Coordinates of N, CA and C in Angstrom, one line a residue:
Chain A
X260 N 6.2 -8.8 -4.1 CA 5.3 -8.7 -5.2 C 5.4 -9.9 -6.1
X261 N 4.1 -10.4 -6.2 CA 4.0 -11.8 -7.7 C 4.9 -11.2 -8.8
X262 N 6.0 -12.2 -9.4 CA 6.1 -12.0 -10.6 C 6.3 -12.7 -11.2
X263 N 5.5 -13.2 -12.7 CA 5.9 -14.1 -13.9 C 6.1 -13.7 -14.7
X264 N 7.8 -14.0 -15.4 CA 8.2 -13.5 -16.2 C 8.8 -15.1 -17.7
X265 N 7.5 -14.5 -18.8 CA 8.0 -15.4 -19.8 C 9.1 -15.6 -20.4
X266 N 9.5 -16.6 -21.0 CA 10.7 -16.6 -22.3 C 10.5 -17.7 -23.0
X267 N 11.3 -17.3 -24.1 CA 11.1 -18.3 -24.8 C 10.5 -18.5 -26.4
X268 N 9.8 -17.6 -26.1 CA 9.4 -17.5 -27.5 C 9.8 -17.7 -29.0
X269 N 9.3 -17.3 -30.0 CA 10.0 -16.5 -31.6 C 9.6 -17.5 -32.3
X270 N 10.1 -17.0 -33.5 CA 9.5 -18.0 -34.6 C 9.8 -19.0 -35.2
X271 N 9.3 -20.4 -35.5 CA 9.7 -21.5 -35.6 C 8.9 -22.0 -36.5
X272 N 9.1 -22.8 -37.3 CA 8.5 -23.5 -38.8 C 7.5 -24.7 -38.0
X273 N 6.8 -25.0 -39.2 CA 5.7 -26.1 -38.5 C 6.8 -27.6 -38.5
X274 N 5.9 -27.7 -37.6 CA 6.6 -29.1 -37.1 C 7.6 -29.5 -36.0
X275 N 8.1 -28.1 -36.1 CA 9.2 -28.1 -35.2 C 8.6 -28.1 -33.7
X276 N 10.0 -27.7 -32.7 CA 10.0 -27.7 -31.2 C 10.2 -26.4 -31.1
X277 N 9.9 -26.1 -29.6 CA 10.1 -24.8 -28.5 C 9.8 -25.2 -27.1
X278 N 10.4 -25.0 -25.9 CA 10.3 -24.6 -25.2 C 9.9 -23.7 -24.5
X279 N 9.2 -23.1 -23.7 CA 8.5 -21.8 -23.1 C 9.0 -22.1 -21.3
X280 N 9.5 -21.7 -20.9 CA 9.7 -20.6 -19.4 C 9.1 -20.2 -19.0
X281 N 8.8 -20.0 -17.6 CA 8.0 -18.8 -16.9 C 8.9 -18.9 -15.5
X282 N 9.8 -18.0 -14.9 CA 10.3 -17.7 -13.8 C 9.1 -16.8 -12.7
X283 N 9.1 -17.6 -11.7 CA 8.2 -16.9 -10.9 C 9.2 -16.5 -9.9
X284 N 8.9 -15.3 -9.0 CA 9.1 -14.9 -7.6 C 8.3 -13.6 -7.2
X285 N 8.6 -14.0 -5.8 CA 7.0 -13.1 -4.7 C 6.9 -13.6 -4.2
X286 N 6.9 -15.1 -4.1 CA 5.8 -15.8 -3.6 C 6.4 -17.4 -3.7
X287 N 5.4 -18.5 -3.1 CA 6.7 -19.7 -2.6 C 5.8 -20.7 -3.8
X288 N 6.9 -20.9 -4.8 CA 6.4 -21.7 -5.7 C 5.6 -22.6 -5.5
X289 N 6.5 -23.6 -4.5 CA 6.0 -24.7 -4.7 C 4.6 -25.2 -3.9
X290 N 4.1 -24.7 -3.7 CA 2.9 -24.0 -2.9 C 1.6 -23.6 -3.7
X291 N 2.2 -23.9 -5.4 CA 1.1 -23.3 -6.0 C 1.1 -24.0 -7.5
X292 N -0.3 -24.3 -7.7 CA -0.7 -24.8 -9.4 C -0.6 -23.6 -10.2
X293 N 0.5 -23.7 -11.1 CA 0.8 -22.8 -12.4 C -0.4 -24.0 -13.4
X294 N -0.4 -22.6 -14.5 CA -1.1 -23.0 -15.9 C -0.5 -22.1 -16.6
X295 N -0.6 -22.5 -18.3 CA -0.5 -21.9 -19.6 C -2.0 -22.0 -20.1
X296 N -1.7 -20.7 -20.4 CA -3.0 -19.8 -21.3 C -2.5 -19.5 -22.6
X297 N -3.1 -19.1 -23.4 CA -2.6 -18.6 -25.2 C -3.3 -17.6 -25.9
X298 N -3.1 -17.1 -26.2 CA -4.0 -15.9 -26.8 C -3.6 -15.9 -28.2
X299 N -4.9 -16.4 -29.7 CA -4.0 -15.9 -30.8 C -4.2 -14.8 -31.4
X300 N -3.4 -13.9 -32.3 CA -3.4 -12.7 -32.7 C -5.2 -12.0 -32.8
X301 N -5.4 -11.1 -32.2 CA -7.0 -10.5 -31.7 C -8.0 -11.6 -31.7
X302 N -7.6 -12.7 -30.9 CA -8.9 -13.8 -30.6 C -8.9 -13.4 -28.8
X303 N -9.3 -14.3 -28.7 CA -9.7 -14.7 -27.1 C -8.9 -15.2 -26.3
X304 N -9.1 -16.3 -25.4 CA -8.0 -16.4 -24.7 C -8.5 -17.8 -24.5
X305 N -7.5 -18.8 -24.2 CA -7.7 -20.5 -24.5 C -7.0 -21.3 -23.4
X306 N -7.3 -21.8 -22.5 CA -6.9 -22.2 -21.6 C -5.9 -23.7 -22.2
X307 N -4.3 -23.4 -21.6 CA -3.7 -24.5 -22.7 C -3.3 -26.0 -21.9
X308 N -2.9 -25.7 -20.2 CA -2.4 -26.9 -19.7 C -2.2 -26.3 -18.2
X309 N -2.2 -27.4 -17.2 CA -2.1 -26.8 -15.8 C -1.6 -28.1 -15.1
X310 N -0.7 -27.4 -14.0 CA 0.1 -28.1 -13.4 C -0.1 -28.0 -12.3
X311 N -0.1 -29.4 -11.0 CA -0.4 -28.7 -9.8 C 0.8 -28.9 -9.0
X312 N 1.0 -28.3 -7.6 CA 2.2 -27.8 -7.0 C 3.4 -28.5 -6.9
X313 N 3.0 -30.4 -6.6 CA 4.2 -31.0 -6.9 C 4.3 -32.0 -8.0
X314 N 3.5 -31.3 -9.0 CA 3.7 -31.9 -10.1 C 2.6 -33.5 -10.5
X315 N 1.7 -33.6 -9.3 CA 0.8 -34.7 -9.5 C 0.0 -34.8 -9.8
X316 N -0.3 -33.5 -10.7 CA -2.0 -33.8 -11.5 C -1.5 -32.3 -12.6
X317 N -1.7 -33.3 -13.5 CA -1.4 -32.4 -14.9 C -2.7 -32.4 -16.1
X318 N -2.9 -31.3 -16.9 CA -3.9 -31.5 -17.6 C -3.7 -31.2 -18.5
X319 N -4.7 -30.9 -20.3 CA -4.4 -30.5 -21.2 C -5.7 -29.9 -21.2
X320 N -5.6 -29.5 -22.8 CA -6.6 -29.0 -23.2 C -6.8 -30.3 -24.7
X321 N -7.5 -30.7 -25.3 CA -7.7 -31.3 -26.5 C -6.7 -30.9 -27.5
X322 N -6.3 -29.7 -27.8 CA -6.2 -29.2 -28.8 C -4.5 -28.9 -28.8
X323 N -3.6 -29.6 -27.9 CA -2.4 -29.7 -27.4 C -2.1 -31.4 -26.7
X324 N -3.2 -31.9 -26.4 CA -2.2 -32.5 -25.8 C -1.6 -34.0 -26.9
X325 N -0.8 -34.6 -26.0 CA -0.1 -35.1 -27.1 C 1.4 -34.7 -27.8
X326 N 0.9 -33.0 -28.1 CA 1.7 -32.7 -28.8 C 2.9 -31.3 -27.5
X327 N 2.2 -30.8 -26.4 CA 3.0 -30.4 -25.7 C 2.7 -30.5 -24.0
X328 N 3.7 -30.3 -23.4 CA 4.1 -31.1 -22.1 C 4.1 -29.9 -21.1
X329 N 3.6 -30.0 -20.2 CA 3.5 -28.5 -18.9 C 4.9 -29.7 -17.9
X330 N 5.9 -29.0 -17.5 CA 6.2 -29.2 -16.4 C 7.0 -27.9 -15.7
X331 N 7.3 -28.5 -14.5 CA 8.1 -27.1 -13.3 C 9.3 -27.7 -12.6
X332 N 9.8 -27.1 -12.3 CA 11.3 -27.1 -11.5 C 10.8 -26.5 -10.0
X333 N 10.6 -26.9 -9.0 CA 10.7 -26.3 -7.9 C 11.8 -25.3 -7.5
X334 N 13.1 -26.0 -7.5 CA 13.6 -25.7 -6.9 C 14.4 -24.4 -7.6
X335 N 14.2 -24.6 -8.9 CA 14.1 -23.0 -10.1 C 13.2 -22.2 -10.2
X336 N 12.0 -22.1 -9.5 CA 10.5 -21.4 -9.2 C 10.5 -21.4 -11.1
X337 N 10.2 -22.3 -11.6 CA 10.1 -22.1 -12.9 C 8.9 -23.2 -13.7
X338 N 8.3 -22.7 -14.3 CA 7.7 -23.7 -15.1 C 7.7 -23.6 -16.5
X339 N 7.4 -24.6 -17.2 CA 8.2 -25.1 -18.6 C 6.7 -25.3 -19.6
X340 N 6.6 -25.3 -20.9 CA 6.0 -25.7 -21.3 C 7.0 -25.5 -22.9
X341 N 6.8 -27.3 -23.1 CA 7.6 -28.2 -24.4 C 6.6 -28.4 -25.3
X342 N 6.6 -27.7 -26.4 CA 5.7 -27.6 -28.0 C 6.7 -28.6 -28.8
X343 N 5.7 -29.8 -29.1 CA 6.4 -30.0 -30.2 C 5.4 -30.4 -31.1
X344 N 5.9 -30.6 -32.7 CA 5.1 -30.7 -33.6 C 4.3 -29.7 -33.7
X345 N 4.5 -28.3 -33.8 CA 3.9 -27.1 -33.7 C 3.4 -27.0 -35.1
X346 N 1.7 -26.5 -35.1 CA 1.0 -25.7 -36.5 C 0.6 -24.4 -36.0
X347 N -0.2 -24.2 -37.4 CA 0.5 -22.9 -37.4 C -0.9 -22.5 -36.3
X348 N -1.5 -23.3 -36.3 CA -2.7 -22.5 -35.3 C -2.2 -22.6 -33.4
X349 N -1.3 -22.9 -33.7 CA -0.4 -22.6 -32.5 C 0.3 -21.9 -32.0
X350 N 0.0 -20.4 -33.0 CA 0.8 -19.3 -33.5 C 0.1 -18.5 -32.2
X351 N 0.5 -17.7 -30.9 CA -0.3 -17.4 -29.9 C 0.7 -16.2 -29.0
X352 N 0.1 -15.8 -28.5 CA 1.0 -14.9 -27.4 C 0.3 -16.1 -26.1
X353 N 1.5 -16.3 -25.2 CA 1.5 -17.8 -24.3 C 1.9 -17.2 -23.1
X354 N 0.6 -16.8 -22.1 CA 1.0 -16.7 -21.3 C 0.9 -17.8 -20.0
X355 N 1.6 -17.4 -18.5 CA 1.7 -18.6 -17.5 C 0.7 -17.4 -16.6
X356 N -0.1 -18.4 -15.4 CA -0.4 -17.5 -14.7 C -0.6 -18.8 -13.6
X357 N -0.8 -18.5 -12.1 CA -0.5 -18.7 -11.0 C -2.2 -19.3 -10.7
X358 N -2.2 -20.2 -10.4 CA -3.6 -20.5 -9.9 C -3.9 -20.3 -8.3
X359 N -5.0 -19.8 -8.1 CA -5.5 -19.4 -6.5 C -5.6 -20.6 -5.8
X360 N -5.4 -20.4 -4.5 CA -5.3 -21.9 -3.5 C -7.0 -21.7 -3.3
X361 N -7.9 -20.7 -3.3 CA -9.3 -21.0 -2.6 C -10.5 -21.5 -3.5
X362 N -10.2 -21.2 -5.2 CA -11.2 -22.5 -5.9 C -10.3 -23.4 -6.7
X363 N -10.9 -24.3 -7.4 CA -10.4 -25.3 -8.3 C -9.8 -24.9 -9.4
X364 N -9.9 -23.5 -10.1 CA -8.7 -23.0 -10.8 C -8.5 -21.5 -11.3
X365 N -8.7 -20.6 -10.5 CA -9.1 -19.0 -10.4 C -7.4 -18.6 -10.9
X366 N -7.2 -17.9 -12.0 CA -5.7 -17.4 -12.2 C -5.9 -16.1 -11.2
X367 N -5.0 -15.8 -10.7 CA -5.1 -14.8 -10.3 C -3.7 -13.8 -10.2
X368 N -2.9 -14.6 -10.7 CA -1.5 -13.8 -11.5 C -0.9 -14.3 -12.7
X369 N -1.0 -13.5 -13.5 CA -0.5 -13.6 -14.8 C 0.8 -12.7 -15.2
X370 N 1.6 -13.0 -15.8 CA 2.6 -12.7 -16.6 C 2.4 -12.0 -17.6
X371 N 3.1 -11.7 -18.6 CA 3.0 -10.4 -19.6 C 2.9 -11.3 -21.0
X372 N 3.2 -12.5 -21.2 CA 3.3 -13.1 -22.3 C 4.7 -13.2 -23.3
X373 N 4.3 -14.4 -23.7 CA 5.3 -14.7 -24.5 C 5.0 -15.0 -25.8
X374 N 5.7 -14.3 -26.9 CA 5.1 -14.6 -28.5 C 5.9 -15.8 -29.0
X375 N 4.4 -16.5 -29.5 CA 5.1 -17.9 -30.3 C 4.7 -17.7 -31.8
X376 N 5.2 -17.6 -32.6 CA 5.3 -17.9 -34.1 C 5.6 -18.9 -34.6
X377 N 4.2 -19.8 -35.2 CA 4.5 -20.7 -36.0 C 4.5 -20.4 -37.7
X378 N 5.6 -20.5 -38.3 CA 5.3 -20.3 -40.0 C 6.5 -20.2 -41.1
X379 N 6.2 -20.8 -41.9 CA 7.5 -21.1 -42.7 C 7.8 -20.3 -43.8
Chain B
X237 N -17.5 -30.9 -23.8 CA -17.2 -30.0 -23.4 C -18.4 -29.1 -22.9
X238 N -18.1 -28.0 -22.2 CA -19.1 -26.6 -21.9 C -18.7 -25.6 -22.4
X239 N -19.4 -24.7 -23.2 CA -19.5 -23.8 -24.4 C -19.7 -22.9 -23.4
X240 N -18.8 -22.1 -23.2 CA -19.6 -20.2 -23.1 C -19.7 -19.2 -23.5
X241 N -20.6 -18.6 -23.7 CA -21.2 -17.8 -24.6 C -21.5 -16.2 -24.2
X242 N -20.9 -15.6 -24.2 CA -20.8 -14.1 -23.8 C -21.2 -13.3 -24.8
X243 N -22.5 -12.3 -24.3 CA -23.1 -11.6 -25.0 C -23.4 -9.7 -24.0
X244 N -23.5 -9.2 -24.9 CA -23.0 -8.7 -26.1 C -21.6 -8.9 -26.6
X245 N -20.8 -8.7 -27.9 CA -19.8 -9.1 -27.7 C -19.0 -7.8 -28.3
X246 N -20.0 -6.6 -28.0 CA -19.4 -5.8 -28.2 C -20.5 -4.8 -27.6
X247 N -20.1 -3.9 -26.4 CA -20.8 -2.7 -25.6 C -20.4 -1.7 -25.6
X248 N -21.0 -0.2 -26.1 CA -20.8 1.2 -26.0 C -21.9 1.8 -24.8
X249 N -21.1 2.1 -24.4 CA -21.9 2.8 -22.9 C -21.4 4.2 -22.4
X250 N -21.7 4.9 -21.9 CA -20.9 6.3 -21.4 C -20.5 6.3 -19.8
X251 N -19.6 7.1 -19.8 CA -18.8 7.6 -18.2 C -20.2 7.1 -17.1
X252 N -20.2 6.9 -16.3 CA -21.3 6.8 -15.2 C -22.5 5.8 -15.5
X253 N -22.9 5.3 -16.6 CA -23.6 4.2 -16.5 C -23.2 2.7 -16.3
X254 N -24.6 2.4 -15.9 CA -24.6 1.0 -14.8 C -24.5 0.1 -16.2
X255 N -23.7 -0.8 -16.5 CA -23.3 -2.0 -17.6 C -23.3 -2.9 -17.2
X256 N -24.1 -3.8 -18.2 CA -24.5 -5.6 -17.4 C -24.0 -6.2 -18.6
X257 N -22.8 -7.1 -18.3 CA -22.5 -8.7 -19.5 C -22.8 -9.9 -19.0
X258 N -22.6 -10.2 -19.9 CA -23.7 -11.8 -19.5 C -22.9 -13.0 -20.5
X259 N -22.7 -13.7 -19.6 CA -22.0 -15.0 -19.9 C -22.8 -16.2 -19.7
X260 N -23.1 -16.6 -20.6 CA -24.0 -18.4 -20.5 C -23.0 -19.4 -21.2
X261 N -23.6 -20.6 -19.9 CA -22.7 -22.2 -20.0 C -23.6 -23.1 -21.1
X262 N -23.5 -23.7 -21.3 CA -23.8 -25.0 -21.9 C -24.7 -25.7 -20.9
X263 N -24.1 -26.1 -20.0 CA -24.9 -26.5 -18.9 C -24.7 -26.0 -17.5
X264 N -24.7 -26.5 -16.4 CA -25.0 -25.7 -15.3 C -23.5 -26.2 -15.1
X265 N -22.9 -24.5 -14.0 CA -21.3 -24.8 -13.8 C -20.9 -24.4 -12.4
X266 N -22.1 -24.7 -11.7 CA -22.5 -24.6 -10.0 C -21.5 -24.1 -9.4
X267 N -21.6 -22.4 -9.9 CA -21.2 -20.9 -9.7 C -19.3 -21.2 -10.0
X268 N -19.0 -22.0 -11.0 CA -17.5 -22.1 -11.0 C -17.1 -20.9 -11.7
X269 N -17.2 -20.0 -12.0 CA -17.0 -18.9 -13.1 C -16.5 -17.8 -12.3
X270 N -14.6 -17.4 -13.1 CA -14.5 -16.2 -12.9 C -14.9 -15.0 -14.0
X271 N -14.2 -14.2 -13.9 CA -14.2 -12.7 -14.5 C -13.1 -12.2 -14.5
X272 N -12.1 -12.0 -15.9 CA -11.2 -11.2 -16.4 C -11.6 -9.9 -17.3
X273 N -10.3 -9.0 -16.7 CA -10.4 -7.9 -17.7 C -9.1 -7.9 -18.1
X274 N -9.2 -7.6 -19.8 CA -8.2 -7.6 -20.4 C -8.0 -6.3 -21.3
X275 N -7.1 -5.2 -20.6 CA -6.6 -3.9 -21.7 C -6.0 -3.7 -22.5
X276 N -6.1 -3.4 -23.4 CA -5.5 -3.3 -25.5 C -3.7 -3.8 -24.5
X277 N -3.5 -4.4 -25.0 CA -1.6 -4.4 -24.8 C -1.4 -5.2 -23.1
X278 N -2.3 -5.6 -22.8 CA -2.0 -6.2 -21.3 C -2.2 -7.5 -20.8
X279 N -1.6 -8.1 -20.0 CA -2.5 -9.7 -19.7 C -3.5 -9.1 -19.1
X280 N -4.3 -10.4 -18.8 CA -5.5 -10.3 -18.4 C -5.6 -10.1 -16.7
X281 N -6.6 -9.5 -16.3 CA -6.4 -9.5 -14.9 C -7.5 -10.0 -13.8
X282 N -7.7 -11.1 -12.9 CA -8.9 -10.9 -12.3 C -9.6 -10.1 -11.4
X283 N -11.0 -9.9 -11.6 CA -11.3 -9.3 -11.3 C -12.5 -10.3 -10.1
X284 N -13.3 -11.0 -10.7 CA -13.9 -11.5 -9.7 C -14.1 -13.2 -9.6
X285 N -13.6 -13.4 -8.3 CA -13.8 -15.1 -8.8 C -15.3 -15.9 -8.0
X286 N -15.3 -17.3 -7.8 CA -16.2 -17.8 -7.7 C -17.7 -16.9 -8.0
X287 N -17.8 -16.3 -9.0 CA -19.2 -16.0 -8.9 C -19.2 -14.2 -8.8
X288 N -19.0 -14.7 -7.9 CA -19.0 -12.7 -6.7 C -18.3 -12.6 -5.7
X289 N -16.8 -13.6 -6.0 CA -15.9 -12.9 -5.0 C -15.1 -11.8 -5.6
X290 N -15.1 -10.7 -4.8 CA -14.4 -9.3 -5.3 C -12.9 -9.8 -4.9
X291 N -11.7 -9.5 -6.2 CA -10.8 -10.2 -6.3 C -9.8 -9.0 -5.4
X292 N -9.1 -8.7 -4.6 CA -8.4 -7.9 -4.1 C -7.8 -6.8 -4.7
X293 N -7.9 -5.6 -4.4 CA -8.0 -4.1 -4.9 C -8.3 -3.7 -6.4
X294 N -9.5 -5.0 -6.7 CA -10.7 -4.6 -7.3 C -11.9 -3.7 -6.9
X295 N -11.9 -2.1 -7.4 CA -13.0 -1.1 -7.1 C -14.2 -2.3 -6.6
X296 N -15.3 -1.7 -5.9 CA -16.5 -2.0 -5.8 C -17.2 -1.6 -6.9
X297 N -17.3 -1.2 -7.7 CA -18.6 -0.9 -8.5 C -18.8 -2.3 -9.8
X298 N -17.7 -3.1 -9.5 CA -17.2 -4.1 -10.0 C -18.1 -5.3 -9.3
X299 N -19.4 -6.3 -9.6 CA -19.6 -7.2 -8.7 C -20.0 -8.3 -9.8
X300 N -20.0 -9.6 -9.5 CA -21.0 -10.5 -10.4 C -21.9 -11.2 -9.5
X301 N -22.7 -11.9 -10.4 CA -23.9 -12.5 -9.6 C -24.1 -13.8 -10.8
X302 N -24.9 -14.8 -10.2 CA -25.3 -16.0 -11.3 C -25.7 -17.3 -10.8
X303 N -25.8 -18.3 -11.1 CA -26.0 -19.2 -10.6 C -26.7 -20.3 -12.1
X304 N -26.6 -21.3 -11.8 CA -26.9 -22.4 -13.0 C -25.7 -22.1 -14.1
X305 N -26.5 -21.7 -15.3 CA -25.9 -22.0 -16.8 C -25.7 -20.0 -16.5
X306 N -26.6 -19.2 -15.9 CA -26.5 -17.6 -16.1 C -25.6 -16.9 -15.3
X307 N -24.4 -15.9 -16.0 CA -24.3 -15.4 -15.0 C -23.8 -14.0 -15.3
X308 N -23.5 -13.3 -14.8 CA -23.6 -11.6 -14.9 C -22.2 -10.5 -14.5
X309 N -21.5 -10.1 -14.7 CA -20.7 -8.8 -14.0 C -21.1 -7.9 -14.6
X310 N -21.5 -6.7 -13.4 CA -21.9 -6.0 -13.0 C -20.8 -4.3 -13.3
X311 N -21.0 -3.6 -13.9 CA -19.8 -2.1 -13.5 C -21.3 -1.5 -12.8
X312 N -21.4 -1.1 -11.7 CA -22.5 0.2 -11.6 C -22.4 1.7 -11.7
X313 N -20.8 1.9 -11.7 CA -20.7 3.0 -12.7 C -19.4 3.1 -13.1
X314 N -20.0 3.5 -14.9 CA -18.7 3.1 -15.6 C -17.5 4.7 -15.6
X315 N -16.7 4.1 -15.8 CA -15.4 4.6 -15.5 C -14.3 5.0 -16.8
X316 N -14.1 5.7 -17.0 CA -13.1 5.6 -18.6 C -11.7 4.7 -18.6
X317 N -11.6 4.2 -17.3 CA -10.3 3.4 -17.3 C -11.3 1.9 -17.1
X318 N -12.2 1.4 -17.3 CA -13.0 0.4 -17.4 C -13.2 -0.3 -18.7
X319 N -12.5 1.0 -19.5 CA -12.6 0.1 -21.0 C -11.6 -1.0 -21.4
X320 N -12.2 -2.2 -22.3 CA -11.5 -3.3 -22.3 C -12.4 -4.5 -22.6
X321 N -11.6 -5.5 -22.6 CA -12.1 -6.7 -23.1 C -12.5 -7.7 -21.9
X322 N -13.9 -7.9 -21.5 CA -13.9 -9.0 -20.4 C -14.3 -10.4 -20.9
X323 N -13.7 -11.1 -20.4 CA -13.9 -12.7 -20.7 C -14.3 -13.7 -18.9
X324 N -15.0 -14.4 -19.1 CA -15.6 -15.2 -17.8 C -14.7 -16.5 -18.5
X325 N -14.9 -17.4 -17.7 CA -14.0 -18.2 -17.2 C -14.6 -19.6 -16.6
X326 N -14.8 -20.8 -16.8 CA -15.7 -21.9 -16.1 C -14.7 -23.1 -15.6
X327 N -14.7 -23.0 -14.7 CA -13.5 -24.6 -14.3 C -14.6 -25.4 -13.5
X328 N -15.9 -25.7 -14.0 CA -16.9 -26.4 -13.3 C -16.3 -28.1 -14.2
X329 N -16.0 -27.7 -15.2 CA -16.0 -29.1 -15.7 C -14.5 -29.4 -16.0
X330 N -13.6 -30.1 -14.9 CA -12.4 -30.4 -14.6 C -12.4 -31.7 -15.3
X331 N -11.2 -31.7 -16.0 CA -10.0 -30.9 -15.6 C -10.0 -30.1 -16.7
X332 N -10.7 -29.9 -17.7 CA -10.4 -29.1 -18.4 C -11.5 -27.8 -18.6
X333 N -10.9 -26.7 -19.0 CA -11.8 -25.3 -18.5 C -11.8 -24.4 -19.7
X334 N -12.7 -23.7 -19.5 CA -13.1 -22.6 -21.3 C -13.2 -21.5 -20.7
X335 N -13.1 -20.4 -21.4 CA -13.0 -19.3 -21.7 C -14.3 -18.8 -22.4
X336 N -14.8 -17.8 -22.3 CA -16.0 -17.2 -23.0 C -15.1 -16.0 -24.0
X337 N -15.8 -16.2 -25.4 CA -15.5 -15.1 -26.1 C -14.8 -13.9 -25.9
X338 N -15.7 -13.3 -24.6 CA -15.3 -12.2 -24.5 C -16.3 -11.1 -24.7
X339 N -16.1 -9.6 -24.2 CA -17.2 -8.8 -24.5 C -16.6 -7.6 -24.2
X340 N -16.2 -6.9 -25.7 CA -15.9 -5.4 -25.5 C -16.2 -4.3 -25.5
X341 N -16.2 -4.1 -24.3 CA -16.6 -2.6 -23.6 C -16.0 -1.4 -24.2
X342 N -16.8 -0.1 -24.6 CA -16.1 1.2 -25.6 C -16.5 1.9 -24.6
X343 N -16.5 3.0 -24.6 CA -16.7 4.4 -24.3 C -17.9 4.8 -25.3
X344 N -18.7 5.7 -25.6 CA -19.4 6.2 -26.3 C -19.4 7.2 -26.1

């Protein structure tokens, strides 16, 4: 069974840093482009950065990059995503989810989310 | 960027009727669009990708259709565990990809 499981989260003042986690297993990591998604308190959902299997094509979104970093650990089935200089519109439930091998970027396993609080 | 735009962005419908949402691109996204459903307290889950592929032990009454800038999922009969928030999805314009609003489905 796919599983993504976040960490990392909690609340942190503007400006500052965080790290975010996502432990995968079920399934052979390195075999597969992870992304981070965000969701903020009753909005929608915002596609935030994606990584592909061995780490050779990375992307952002506008509205992050610069300011945070997608990477993975193979060999820890884990992927990372580094916030720094956080505002507060960065305040989001952050999840990772697993991209499909058959289009160019179909999530098709998601995780349960991780809460980020930015605010001082 | 490509803007999408999901309409209604809020639907009441009852048990057993056929429900149509509708998601428009900015420009044409030559059938790149999934379909998530998302329940009060849950991630999101897919449901159909490229267009109208039925995403694995996704019911059938569940289908989409589209092509260009328009595109559509389909319930043909609604279900009371079908309520929720659906959002489409465009990864036509790489590397970066958008999300549609969203369109919430009630019970009536």
């Amino acid at each position: 069974e796919v599983q993504l499981v976040e960490s990392g989260g909690g609340l942190v003042q503007p400006g500052r840093s965080l790290k975010l986690s996502c432990l995968a297993s079920g399934f052979t990591f390195s075999n597969y482009g992870m992304n981070w998604i965000r969701q903020a308190p009753g909005k929608g959902l915002e596609w935030v950065a994606s990584i592909s299997s061995s780490s050779s094509y990375i992307y952002y979104a506008d509205t992050v990059k610069g300011r945070f970093t997608i990477s993975r650990d193979n060999a820890k089935n884990t992927l990372y995503l580094q916030m720094t200089s956080l505002r507060s519109e960065d305040t989001a439930l952050y999840y990772c989810a697993r991209r499909m091998r058959t289009t160019v970027a179909t999530l098709d396993y998601w995780g349960q989310g991780v809460m980020v609080t930015v605010s001082s | 960027d490509i803007q999408m735009t999901q309409s209604p962005s809020v639907l009441s419908a009852s048990v057993g009727d056929r429900v149509t949402l509708s998601c428009k691109a900015s420009q044409n996204i030559n059938k790149n669009l999934d379909w998530y459903q998302q329940k009060l307290g849950e991630a999101p889950k897919l449901l159909i990708y490229f267009t109208n592929n039925l995403q694995t032990g996704i019911p059938s009454r569940f289908s989409g259709s589209g092509s260009g800038t328009d595109y559509t999922l389909t319930i043909s009969s609604l279900q009371p565990e079908d309520v929720a928030t659906y959002f489409c999805f465009q990864y036509n314009s790489g590397p970066t990809w958008t999300f549609g609003g969203g369109t919430k489905l009630e019970l009536k």
